[in-house]
Coordinates of C-alpha atoms in Angstrom, one line a residue:
X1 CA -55.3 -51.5 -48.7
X2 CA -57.5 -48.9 -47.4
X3 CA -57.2 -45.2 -47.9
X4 CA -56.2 -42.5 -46.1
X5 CA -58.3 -40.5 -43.6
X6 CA -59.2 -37.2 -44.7
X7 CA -58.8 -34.2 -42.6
X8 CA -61.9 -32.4 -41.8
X9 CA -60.7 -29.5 -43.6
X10 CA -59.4 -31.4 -46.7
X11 CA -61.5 -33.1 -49.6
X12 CA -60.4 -36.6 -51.0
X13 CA -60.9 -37.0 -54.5
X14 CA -61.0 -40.1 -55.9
X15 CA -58.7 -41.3 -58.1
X16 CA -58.4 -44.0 -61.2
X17 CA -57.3 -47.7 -60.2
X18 CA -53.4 -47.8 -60.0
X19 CA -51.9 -51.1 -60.5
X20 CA -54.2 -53.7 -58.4
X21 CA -55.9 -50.6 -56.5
X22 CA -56.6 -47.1 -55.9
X23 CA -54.6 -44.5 -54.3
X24 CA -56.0 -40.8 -53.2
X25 CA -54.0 -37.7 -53.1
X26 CA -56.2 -35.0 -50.4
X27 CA -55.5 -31.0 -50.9
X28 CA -58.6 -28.7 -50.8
X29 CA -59.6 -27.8 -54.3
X30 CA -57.3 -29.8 -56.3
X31 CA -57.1 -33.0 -58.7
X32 CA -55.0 -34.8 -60.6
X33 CA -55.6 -38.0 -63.1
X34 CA -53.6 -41.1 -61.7
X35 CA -50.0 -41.9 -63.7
X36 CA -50.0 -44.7 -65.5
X37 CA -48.2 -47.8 -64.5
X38 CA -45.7 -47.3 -67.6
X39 CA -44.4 -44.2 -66.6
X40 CA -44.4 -45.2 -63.2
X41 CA -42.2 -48.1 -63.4
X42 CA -39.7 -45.7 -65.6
X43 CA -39.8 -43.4 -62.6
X44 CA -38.8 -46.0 -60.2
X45 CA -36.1 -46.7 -62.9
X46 CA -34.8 -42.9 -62.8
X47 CA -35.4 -41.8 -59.6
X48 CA -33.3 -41.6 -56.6
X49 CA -35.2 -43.2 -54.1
X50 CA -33.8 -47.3 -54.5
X51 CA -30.5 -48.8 -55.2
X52 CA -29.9 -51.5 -57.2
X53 CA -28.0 -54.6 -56.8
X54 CA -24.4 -54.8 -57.3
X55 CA -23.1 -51.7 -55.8
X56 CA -20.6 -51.6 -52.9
X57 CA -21.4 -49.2 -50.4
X58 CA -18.2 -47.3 -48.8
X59 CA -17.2 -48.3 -45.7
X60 CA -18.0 -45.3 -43.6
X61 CA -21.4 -45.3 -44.6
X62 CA -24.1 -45.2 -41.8
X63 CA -26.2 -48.3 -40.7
X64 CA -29.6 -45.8 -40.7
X65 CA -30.4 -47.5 -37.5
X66 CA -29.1 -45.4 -34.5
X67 CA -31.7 -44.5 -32.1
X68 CA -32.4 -40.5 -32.1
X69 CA -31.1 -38.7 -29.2
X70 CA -34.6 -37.2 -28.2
X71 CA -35.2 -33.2 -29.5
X72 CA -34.9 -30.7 -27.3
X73 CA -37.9 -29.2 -25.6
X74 CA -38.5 -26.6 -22.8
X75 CA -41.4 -25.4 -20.5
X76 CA -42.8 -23.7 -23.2
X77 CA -42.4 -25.3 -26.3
X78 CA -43.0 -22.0 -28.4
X79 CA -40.7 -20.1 -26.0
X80 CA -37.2 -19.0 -27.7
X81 CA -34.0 -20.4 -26.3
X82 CA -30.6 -18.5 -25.7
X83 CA -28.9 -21.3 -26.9
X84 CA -30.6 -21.4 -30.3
X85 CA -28.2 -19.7 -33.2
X86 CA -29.6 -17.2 -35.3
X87 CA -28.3 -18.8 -38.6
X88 CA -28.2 -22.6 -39.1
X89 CA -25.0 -24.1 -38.0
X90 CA -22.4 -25.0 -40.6
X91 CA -24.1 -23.3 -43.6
X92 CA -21.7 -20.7 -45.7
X93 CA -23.3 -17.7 -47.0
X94 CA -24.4 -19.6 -50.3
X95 CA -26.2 -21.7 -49.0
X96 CA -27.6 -19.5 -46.6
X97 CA -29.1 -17.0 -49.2
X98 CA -31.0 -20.0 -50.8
X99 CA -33.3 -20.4 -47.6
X100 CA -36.6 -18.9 -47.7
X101 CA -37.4 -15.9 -45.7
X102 CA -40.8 -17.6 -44.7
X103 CA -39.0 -21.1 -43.6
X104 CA -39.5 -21.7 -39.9
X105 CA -38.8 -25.6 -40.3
X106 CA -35.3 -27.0 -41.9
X107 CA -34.5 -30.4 -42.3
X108 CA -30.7 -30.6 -42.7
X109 CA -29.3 -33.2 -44.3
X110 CA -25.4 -32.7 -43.7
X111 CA -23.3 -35.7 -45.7
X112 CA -19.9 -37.3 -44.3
X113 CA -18.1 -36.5 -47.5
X114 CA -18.4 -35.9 -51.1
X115 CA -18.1 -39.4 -52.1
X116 CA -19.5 -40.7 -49.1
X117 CA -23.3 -42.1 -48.3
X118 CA -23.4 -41.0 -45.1
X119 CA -25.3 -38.5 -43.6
X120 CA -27.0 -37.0 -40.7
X121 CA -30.1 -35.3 -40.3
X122 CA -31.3 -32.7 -37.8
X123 CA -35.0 -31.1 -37.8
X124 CA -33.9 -27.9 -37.1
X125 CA -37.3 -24.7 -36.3
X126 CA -36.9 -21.1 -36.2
X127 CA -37.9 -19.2 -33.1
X128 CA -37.9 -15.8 -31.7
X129 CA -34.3 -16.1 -30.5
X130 CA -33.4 -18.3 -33.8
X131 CA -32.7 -21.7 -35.1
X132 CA -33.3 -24.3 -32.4
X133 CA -32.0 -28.1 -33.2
X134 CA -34.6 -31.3 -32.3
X135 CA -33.8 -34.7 -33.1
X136 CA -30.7 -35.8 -34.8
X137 CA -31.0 -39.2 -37.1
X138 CA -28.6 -41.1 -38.6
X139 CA -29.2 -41.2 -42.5
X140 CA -28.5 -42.6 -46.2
X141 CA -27.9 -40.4 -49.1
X142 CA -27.3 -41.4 -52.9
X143 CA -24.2 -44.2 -53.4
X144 CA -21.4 -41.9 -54.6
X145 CA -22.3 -39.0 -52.7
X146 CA -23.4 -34.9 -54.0
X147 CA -23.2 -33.2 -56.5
X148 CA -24.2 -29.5 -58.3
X149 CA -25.2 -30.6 -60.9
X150 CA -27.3 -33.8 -61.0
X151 CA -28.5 -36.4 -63.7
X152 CA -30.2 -39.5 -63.7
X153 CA -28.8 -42.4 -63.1
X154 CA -25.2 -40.5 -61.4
X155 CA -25.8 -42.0 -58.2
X156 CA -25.7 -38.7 -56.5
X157 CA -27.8 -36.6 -54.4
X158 CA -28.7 -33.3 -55.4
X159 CA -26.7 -30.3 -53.2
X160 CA -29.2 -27.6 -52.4
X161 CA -32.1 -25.9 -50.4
X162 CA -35.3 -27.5 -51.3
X163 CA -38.9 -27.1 -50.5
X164 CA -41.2 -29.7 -48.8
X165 CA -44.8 -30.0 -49.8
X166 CA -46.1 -33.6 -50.3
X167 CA -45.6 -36.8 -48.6
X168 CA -47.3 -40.1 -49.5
X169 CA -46.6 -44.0 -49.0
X170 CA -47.9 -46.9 -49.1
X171 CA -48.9 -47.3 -45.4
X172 CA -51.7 -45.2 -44.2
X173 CA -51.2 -41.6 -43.0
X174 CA -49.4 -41.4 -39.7
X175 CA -51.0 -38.2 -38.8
X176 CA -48.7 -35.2 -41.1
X177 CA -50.1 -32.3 -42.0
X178 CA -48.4 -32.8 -45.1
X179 CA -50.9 -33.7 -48.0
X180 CA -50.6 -37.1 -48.2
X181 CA -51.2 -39.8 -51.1
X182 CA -51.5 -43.4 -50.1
X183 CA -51.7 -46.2 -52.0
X184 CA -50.6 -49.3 -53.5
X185 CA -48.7 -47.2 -56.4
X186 CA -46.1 -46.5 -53.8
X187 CA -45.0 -50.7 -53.4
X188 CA -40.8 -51.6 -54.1
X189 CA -39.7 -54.7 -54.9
X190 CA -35.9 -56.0 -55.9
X191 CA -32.8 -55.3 -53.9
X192 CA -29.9 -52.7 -53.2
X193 CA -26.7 -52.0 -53.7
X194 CA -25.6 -54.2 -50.8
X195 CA -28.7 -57.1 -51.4
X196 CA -30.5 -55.8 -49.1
X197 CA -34.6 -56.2 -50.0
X198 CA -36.0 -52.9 -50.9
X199 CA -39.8 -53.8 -49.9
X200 CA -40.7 -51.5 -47.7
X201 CA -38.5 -48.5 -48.5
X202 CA -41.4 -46.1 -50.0
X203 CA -44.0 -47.0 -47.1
X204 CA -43.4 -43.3 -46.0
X205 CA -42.1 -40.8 -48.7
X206 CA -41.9 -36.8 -48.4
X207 CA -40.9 -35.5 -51.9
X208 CA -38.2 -32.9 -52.3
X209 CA -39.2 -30.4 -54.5
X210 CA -36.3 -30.8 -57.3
X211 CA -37.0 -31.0 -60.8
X212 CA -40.6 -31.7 -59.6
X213 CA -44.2 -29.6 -59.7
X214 CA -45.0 -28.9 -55.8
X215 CA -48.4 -29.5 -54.6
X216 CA -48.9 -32.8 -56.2
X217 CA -48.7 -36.1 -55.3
X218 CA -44.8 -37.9 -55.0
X219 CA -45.6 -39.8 -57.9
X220 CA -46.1 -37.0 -60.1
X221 CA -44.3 -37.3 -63.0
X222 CA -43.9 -34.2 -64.4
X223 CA -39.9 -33.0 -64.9
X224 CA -39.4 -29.1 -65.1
X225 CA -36.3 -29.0 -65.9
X226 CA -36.6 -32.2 -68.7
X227 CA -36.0 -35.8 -67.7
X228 CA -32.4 -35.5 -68.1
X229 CA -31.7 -34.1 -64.5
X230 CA -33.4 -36.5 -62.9
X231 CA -36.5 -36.5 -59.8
X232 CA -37.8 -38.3 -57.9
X233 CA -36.0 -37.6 -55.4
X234 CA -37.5 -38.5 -52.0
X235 CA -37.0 -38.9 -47.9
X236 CA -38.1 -42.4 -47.5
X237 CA -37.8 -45.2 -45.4
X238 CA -34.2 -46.7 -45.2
X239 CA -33.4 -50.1 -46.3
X240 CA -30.3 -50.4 -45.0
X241 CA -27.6 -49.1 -48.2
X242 CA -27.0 -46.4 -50.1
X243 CA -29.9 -44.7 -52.4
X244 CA -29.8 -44.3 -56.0
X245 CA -29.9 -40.1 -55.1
X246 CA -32.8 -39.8 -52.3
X247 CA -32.1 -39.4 -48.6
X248 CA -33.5 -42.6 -46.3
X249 CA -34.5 -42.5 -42.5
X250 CA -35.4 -45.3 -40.5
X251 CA -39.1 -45.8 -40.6
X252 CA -39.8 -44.6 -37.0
X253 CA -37.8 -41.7 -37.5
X254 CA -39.9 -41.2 -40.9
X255 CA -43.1 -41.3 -39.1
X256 CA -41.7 -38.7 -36.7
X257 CA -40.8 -36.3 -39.3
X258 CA -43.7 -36.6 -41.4
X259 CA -45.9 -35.7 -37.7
X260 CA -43.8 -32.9 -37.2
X261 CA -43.6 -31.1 -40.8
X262 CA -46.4 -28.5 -41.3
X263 CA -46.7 -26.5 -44.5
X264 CA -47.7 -23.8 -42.7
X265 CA -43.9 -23.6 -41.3
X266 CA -42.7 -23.1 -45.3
X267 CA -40.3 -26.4 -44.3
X268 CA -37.7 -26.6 -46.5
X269 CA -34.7 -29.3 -46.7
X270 CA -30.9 -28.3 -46.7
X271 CA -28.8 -30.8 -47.7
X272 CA -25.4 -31.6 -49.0
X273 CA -21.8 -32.8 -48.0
X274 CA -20.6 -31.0 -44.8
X275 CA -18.2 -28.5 -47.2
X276 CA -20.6 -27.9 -49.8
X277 CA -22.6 -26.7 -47.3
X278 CA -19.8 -24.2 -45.4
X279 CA -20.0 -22.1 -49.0

């Protein structure tokens, strides 16, 4: 498998064999040692990102398939729009407050129900004139839904505002500005809730910053708020079902995400069932 390209302004360390190869993390002036494959493969265990077989998946849930309608553009792509709204669109005043001042990217994640797997995702930016909507893509979120207050193993997705900071997979970087570690670490195996194969599902991952250490690689470990309330928790490639807690795109809509996120837009992800949201 070979490794990322570097860009120009980034340096690549190296980093220990992982598995059957080596992956690299890039971010100027940083390094971290590699995870060993023991923790690893608990990770996989506790994390969000891959059902497991033997769940039924409700029957409203979304196929993760639907082409994107394409995002909306003007003459001047950095010119504001009229229609744009100045606050994100179905957001309450709770959720509202939990968005960073400096955010000027928002992917939002807005689920069918509470109990439901479905979801949709629009990449929203923030111009002069306010919050104008791009592409809109069908999505997966955890097997039985949201929740406050998330665990491992619930089968939920975590409710909240989130940061974005790291992406990685095992395919080679499709041009982000995101940091991005690639490598072999990043291969699935097994099936979901529905049989569907997993392989595949991390070849593109952006971490969401819960109960994780930003500015490191997906695969980092480390648990802030103790292992107990899970992590892991990832945008990744869907296979097809429900996730074990992470939120899954198709893979060409994960390569278009992962192109359009930049860190220096403070991107943050909103996501939740629709009335969790409206608070």
């Amino acid at each position: 498998m070979a490794s990322s390209t570097p860009r120009p302004s980034q340096r690549r360390w190296p980093r220990a064999p992982f598995g059957t190869g080596a992956t690299t993390f890039t971010r100027p002036g940083s390094y971290r040692p590699v995870i060993p494959a023991a923790v690893l493969a608990l990770s996989v265990a506790l994390a969000g990102c891959a059902g497991t077989a033997g769940g039924v998946r409700p029957a409203d849930a979304a196929p993760g398939t639907t082409q994107a309608r394409p995002p909306q553009t003007s003459a001047d792509p950095g010119a504001a729009t009229t229609s744009a709204p100045a606050r994100l669109p179905g957001l309450g005043p709770r959720t509202l407050a939990q968005i960073p001042a400096d955010a000027r990217q928002a992917v939002l994640v807005t689920g069918r129900g509470k109990n439901s797997s479905a979801s949709q995702v629009v990449l929203y930016r923030r111009t002069g004139a306010g919050w104008e909507a791009g592409a809109t893509w069908p999505a997966h979120n955890a097997l039985k839904g949201w929740t406050d207050d998330h665990h491992a193993g619930d089968l939920r997705s975590p409710i909240g505002v989130f940061t974005l900071t790291d992406a990685g997979g095992l395919l080679a970087d499709p041009g982000t500005k995101l940091p991005y570690d690639q490598g072999p670490a990043f291969t699935i195996g097994g099936t979901g809730f529905e049989g569907e194969p997993l392989a595949g599902s991390f070849d593109y991952v952006v971490a969401i910053n819960y109960n994780r250490k930003p500015g490191t690689s997906p695969l980092d470990w480390t648990r802030p708020q103790g292992a107990n309330k899970g992590g892991g928790i990832w945008l990744h490639v869907d296979h097809g079902g429900p996730t074990q807690g992470c939120v899954s795109l198709t893979k060409k809509h994960m390569r278009e995400l992962l192109r359009a996120l930049d860190p220096a837009q403070h991107p943050v992800i909103v996501m939740g069932d629709a009335a969790s949201l409206r608070r």
